[in-house]
Amino acid sequence: YLSATTTPEKNRGYAYDLLGFLGLNTQSETVVPIFLHHLQQEDHNDSNLHSLLESLHATQLSLNSHLDQLLFYCFDERGLIRCSALRLLARYTDHHDKITATLVEVLEFHYDEWDLRYAVESLQIIQPNRWSTYLETVKARVDDAYAKERLEDY
């Protein structure tokens, strides 16, 4: 992977992949703060930000900080970033009310079926007994026929 002509951005992308691999295989939570610390630094680089978010998700480790940054990415115009952030919300061990409110907003104003899918999946994990109630509430509020049809699949 690495060579004399590899850019620093590419090297950071490789480092995120490696950290994700280490976090997954060792289940060491020491990689989580490293990933979260670099979120803002990688905001301008779609590939690295996506790699960072996906590697963090792959570790299957619990999260408890930097929630506001991830909530911001749930409404990002970049589809891969948005979906990765939606999937990561299910890893948070607290702040479930704030996360639920965001997921309900995503359900109501989703960009595409992938937003809908990942928002429902995260909602099912953090609100296992009430997710369908939230979904029914959103279905009742949505006016757009196409959006309502997509919501019916859940």
PDB file of C-alpha atoms in Angstrom:
ATOM      1  CA  TYR A   1       0.000   0.000   0.000  1.00  0.00           C
ATOM      2  CA  LEU A   2       2.526   2.558   1.079  1.00  0.00           C
ATOM      3  CA  SER A   3       5.106   4.025  -1.229  1.00  0.00           C
ATOM      4  CA  ALA A   4       7.144   7.180  -1.575  1.00  0.00           C
ATOM      5  CA  THR A   5       4.383   8.689  -3.728  1.00  0.00           C
ATOM      6  CA  THR A   6       1.469   7.865  -1.417  1.00  0.00           C
ATOM      7  CA  THR A   7      -0.258  11.022  -0.224  1.00  0.00           C
ATOM      8  CA  PRO A   8      -0.751  11.797   3.478  1.00  0.00           C
ATOM      9  CA  GLU A   9      -4.531  11.587   2.938  1.00  0.00           C
ATOM     10  CA  LYS A  10      -4.198   8.086   1.508  1.00  0.00           C
ATOM     11  CA  ASN A  11      -1.909   7.075   4.376  1.00  0.00           C
ATOM     12  CA  ARG A  12      -4.526   8.238   6.897  1.00  0.00           C
ATOM     13  CA  GLY A  13      -7.138   6.165   5.079  1.00  0.00           C
ATOM     14  CA  TYR A  14      -4.933   3.094   5.406  1.00  0.00           C
ATOM     15  CA  ALA A  15      -4.378   3.902   9.080  1.00  0.00           C
ATOM     16  CA  TYR A  16      -8.158   4.016   9.710  1.00  0.00           C
ATOM     17  CA  ASP A  17      -8.552   0.632   8.031  1.00  0.00           C
ATOM     18  CA  LEU A  18      -5.751  -0.776  10.184  1.00  0.00           C
ATOM     19  CA  LEU A  19      -7.200   0.716  13.388  1.00  0.00           C
ATOM     20  CA  GLY A  20     -10.583  -0.766  12.521  1.00  0.00           C
ATOM     21  CA  PHE A  21      -8.988  -4.169  12.012  1.00  0.00           C
ATOM     22  CA  LEU A  22      -7.178  -3.895  15.351  1.00  0.00           C
ATOM     23  CA  GLY A  23     -10.318  -2.735  17.159  1.00  0.00           C
ATOM     24  CA  LEU A  24     -12.394  -5.548  15.704  1.00  0.00           C
ATOM     25  CA  ASN A  25      -9.895  -8.277  16.474  1.00  0.00           C
ATOM     26  CA  THR A  26      -8.796  -7.107  19.913  1.00  0.00           C
ATOM     27  CA  GLN A  27     -12.101  -5.513  20.986  1.00  0.00           C
ATOM     28  CA  SER A  28      -9.943  -2.807  22.547  1.00  0.00           C
ATOM     29  CA  GLU A  29     -11.876   0.393  23.154  1.00  0.00           C
ATOM     30  CA  THR A  30      -8.672   2.426  22.884  1.00  0.00           C
ATOM     31  CA  VAL A  31      -9.304   2.849  19.135  1.00  0.00           C
ATOM     32  CA  VAL A  32     -12.674   4.589  19.637  1.00  0.00           C
ATOM     33  CA  PRO A  33     -11.319   7.959  20.879  1.00  0.00           C
ATOM     34  CA  ILE A  34      -8.767   7.966  18.056  1.00  0.00           C
ATOM     35  CA  PHE A  35     -11.480   7.559  15.452  1.00  0.00           C
ATOM     36  CA  LEU A  36     -13.768  10.118  17.051  1.00  0.00           C
ATOM     37  CA  HIS A  37     -10.957  12.636  17.440  1.00  0.00           C
ATOM     38  CA  HIS A  38     -10.286  12.541  13.690  1.00  0.00           C
ATOM     39  CA  LEU A  39     -13.885  13.034  12.539  1.00  0.00           C
ATOM     40  CA  GLN A  40     -13.601  16.774  12.073  1.00  0.00           C
ATOM     41  CA  GLN A  41     -10.143  16.536  10.519  1.00  0.00           C
ATOM     42  CA  GLU A  42     -11.467  14.258   7.772  1.00  0.00           C
ATOM     43  CA  ASP A  43     -14.649  16.194   7.024  1.00  0.00           C
ATOM     44  CA  HIS A  44     -13.186  17.573   3.784  1.00  0.00           C
ATOM     45  CA  ASN A  45     -12.040  14.151   2.538  1.00  0.00           C
ATOM     46  CA  ASP A  46     -15.055  12.008   1.644  1.00  0.00           C
ATOM     47  CA  SER A  47     -13.078   8.800   1.202  1.00  0.00           C
ATOM     48  CA  ASN A  48     -11.233   9.053   4.519  1.00  0.00           C
ATOM     49  CA  LEU A  49     -14.316  10.141   6.434  1.00  0.00           C
ATOM     50  CA  HIS A  50     -16.284   7.218   5.044  1.00  0.00           C
ATOM     51  CA  SER A  51     -13.404   4.842   5.799  1.00  0.00           C
ATOM     52  CA  LEU A  52     -13.185   6.185   9.350  1.00  0.00           C
ATOM     53  CA  LEU A  53     -16.923   5.832   9.982  1.00  0.00           C
ATOM     54  CA  GLU A  54     -17.110   2.351   8.459  1.00  0.00           C
ATOM     55  CA  SER A  55     -14.026   1.140  10.327  1.00  0.00           C
ATOM     56  CA  LEU A  56     -15.488   2.452  13.573  1.00  0.00           C
ATOM     57  CA  HIS A  57     -18.754   0.651  12.845  1.00  0.00           C
ATOM     58  CA  ALA A  58     -16.916  -2.586  12.023  1.00  0.00           C
ATOM     59  CA  THR A  59     -15.274  -2.661  15.454  1.00  0.00           C
ATOM     60  CA  GLN A  60     -18.724  -3.231  16.999  1.00  0.00           C
ATOM     61  CA  LEU A  61     -17.563  -1.242  20.050  1.00  0.00           C
ATOM     62  CA  SER A  62     -19.876   0.933  22.138  1.00  0.00           C
ATOM     63  CA  LEU A  63     -19.768   4.708  21.757  1.00  0.00           C
ATOM     64  CA  ASN A  64     -20.439   7.409  24.334  1.00  0.00           C
ATOM     65  CA  SER A  65     -18.929  10.671  23.048  1.00  0.00           C
ATOM     66  CA  HIS A  66     -18.941  12.959  20.002  1.00  0.00           C
ATOM     67  CA  LEU A  67     -22.656  12.328  19.495  1.00  0.00           C
ATOM     68  CA  ASP A  68     -23.339  15.817  18.141  1.00  0.00           C
ATOM     69  CA  GLN A  69     -20.821  15.333  15.331  1.00  0.00           C
ATOM     70  CA  LEU A  70     -22.453  12.067  14.285  1.00  0.00           C
ATOM     71  CA  LEU A  71     -25.929  13.593  14.489  1.00  0.00           C
ATOM     72  CA  PHE A  72     -24.709  16.325  12.144  1.00  0.00           C
ATOM     73  CA  TYR A  73     -23.534  13.702   9.643  1.00  0.00           C
ATOM     74  CA  CYS A  74     -26.987  12.060   9.688  1.00  0.00           C
ATOM     75  CA  PHE A  75     -28.168  14.986   7.556  1.00  0.00           C
ATOM     76  CA  ASP A  76     -25.055  15.292   5.380  1.00  0.00           C
ATOM     77  CA  GLU A  77     -25.567  15.665   1.631  1.00  0.00           C
ATOM     78  CA  ARG A  78     -23.036  12.875   1.006  1.00  0.00           C
ATOM     79  CA  GLY A  79     -25.004   9.630   0.968  1.00  0.00           C
ATOM     80  CA  LEU A  80     -22.243   7.288   2.148  1.00  0.00           C
ATOM     81  CA  ILE A  81     -21.373   9.578   5.054  1.00  0.00           C
ATOM     82  CA  ARG A  82     -25.023   9.966   6.021  1.00  0.00           C
ATOM     83  CA  CYS A  83     -25.700   6.215   5.991  1.00  0.00           C
ATOM     84  CA  SER A  84     -22.531   5.392   7.927  1.00  0.00           C
ATOM     85  CA  ALA A  85     -23.487   7.915  10.608  1.00  0.00           C
ATOM     86  CA  LEU A  86     -27.013   6.505  10.849  1.00  0.00           C
ATOM     87  CA  ARG A  87     -25.623   3.013  11.383  1.00  0.00           C
ATOM     88  CA  LEU A  88     -23.231   4.241  14.080  1.00  0.00           C
ATOM     89  CA  LEU A  89     -26.036   5.734  16.167  1.00  0.00           C
ATOM     90  CA  ALA A  90     -27.008   2.215  17.212  1.00  0.00           C
ATOM     91  CA  ARG A  91     -23.639   1.863  18.979  1.00  0.00           C
ATOM     92  CA  TYR A  92     -24.355   4.592  21.557  1.00  0.00           C
ATOM     93  CA  THR A  93     -24.977   3.393  25.092  1.00  0.00           C
ATOM     94  CA  ASP A  94     -26.776   6.535  26.283  1.00  0.00           C
ATOM     95  CA  HIS A  95     -28.517   9.690  24.964  1.00  0.00           C
ATOM     96  CA  HIS A  96     -31.170   7.458  23.420  1.00  0.00           C
ATOM     97  CA  ASP A  97     -33.860  10.173  23.587  1.00  0.00           C
ATOM     98  CA  LYS A  98     -31.755  12.558  21.502  1.00  0.00           C
ATOM     99  CA  ILE A  99     -30.808   9.793  19.065  1.00  0.00           C
ATOM    100  CA  THR A 100     -34.423   8.661  18.762  1.00  0.00           C
ATOM    101  CA  ALA A 101     -35.564  12.203  17.958  1.00  0.00           C
ATOM    102  CA  THR A 102     -32.934  12.433  15.223  1.00  0.00           C
ATOM    103  CA  LEU A 103     -33.859   9.049  13.763  1.00  0.00           C
ATOM    104  CA  VAL A 104     -37.543   9.982  13.701  1.00  0.00           C
ATOM    105  CA  GLU A 105     -36.630  13.187  11.870  1.00  0.00           C
ATOM    106  CA  VAL A 106     -34.597  11.171   9.353  1.00  0.00           C
ATOM    107  CA  LEU A 107     -37.553   8.817   8.846  1.00  0.00           C
ATOM    108  CA  GLU A 108     -39.822  11.750   8.194  1.00  0.00           C
ATOM    109  CA  PHE A 109     -37.480  13.639   5.856  1.00  0.00           C
ATOM    110  CA  HIS A 110     -35.265  10.879   4.424  1.00  0.00           C
ATOM    111  CA  TYR A 111     -33.271  11.418   1.226  1.00  0.00           C
ATOM    112  CA  ASP A 112     -33.589   7.864  -0.071  1.00  0.00           C
ATOM    113  CA  GLU A 113     -34.439   4.289   0.858  1.00  0.00           C
ATOM    114  CA  TRP A 114     -30.975   3.741   2.361  1.00  0.00           C
ATOM    115  CA  ASP A 115     -31.530   6.504   4.924  1.00  0.00           C
ATOM    116  CA  LEU A 116     -34.830   4.897   5.762  1.00  0.00           C
ATOM    117  CA  ARG A 117     -33.310   1.438   6.101  1.00  0.00           C
ATOM    118  CA  TYR A 118     -30.440   2.464   8.369  1.00  0.00           C
ATOM    119  CA  ALA A 119     -32.612   4.758  10.475  1.00  0.00           C
ATOM    120  CA  VAL A 120     -35.109   1.945  11.090  1.00  0.00           C
ATOM    121  CA  GLU A 121     -32.305  -0.516  11.913  1.00  0.00           C
ATOM    122  CA  SER A 122     -30.740   1.863  14.441  1.00  0.00           C
ATOM    123  CA  LEU A 123     -34.131   2.652  15.937  1.00  0.00           C
ATOM    124  CA  GLN A 124     -34.832  -1.079  16.332  1.00  0.00           C
ATOM    125  CA  ILE A 125     -31.596  -1.476  18.300  1.00  0.00           C
ATOM    126  CA  ILE A 126     -31.893   1.502  20.632  1.00  0.00           C
ATOM    127  CA  GLN A 127     -35.692   1.304  21.088  1.00  0.00           C
ATOM    128  CA  PRO A 128     -36.434  -2.422  20.675  1.00  0.00           C
ATOM    129  CA  ASN A 129     -39.863  -2.253  22.314  1.00  0.00           C
ATOM    130  CA  ARG A 130     -41.060   1.076  20.888  1.00  0.00           C
ATOM    131  CA  TRP A 131     -39.547   1.428  17.400  1.00  0.00           C
ATOM    132  CA  SER A 132     -42.770   0.439  15.631  1.00  0.00           C
ATOM    133  CA  THR A 133     -44.710   3.105  17.556  1.00  0.00           C
ATOM    134  CA  TYR A 134     -42.297   5.772  16.311  1.00  0.00           C
ATOM    135  CA  LEU A 135     -42.592   4.442  12.767  1.00  0.00           C
ATOM    136  CA  GLU A 136     -46.400   4.532  12.886  1.00  0.00           C
ATOM    137  CA  THR A 137     -46.277   8.129  14.156  1.00  0.00           C
ATOM    138  CA  VAL A 138     -44.075   9.121  11.220  1.00  0.00           C
ATOM    139  CA  LYS A 139     -46.337   7.304   8.743  1.00  0.00           C
ATOM    140  CA  ALA A 140     -49.295   9.318  10.019  1.00  0.00           C
ATOM    141  CA  ARG A 141     -47.430  12.639   9.584  1.00  0.00           C
ATOM    142  CA  VAL A 142     -45.922  12.072   6.121  1.00  0.00           C
ATOM    143  CA  ASP A 143     -47.880  13.632   3.247  1.00  0.00           C
ATOM    144  CA  ASP A 144     -45.713  12.524   0.315  1.00  0.00           C
ATOM    145  CA  ALA A 145     -47.240   9.399  -1.284  1.00  0.00           C
ATOM    146  CA  TYR A 146     -43.880   8.001  -2.421  1.00  0.00           C
ATOM    147  CA  ALA A 147     -42.333   8.447   1.035  1.00  0.00           C
ATOM    148  CA  LYS A 148     -45.407   6.887   2.655  1.00  0.00           C
ATOM    149  CA  GLU A 149     -45.097   3.899   0.306  1.00  0.00           C
ATOM    150  CA  ARG A 150     -41.445   3.382   1.265  1.00  0.00           C
ATOM    151  CA  LEU A 151     -42.340   3.579   4.957  1.00  0.00           C
ATOM    152  CA  GLU A 152     -44.972   0.853   4.473  1.00  0.00           C
ATOM    153  CA  ASP A 153     -42.165  -1.644   3.754  1.00  0.00           C
ATOM    154  CA  TYR A 154     -41.311  -1.488   7.453  1.00  0.00           C
TER     155      TYR A 154
END
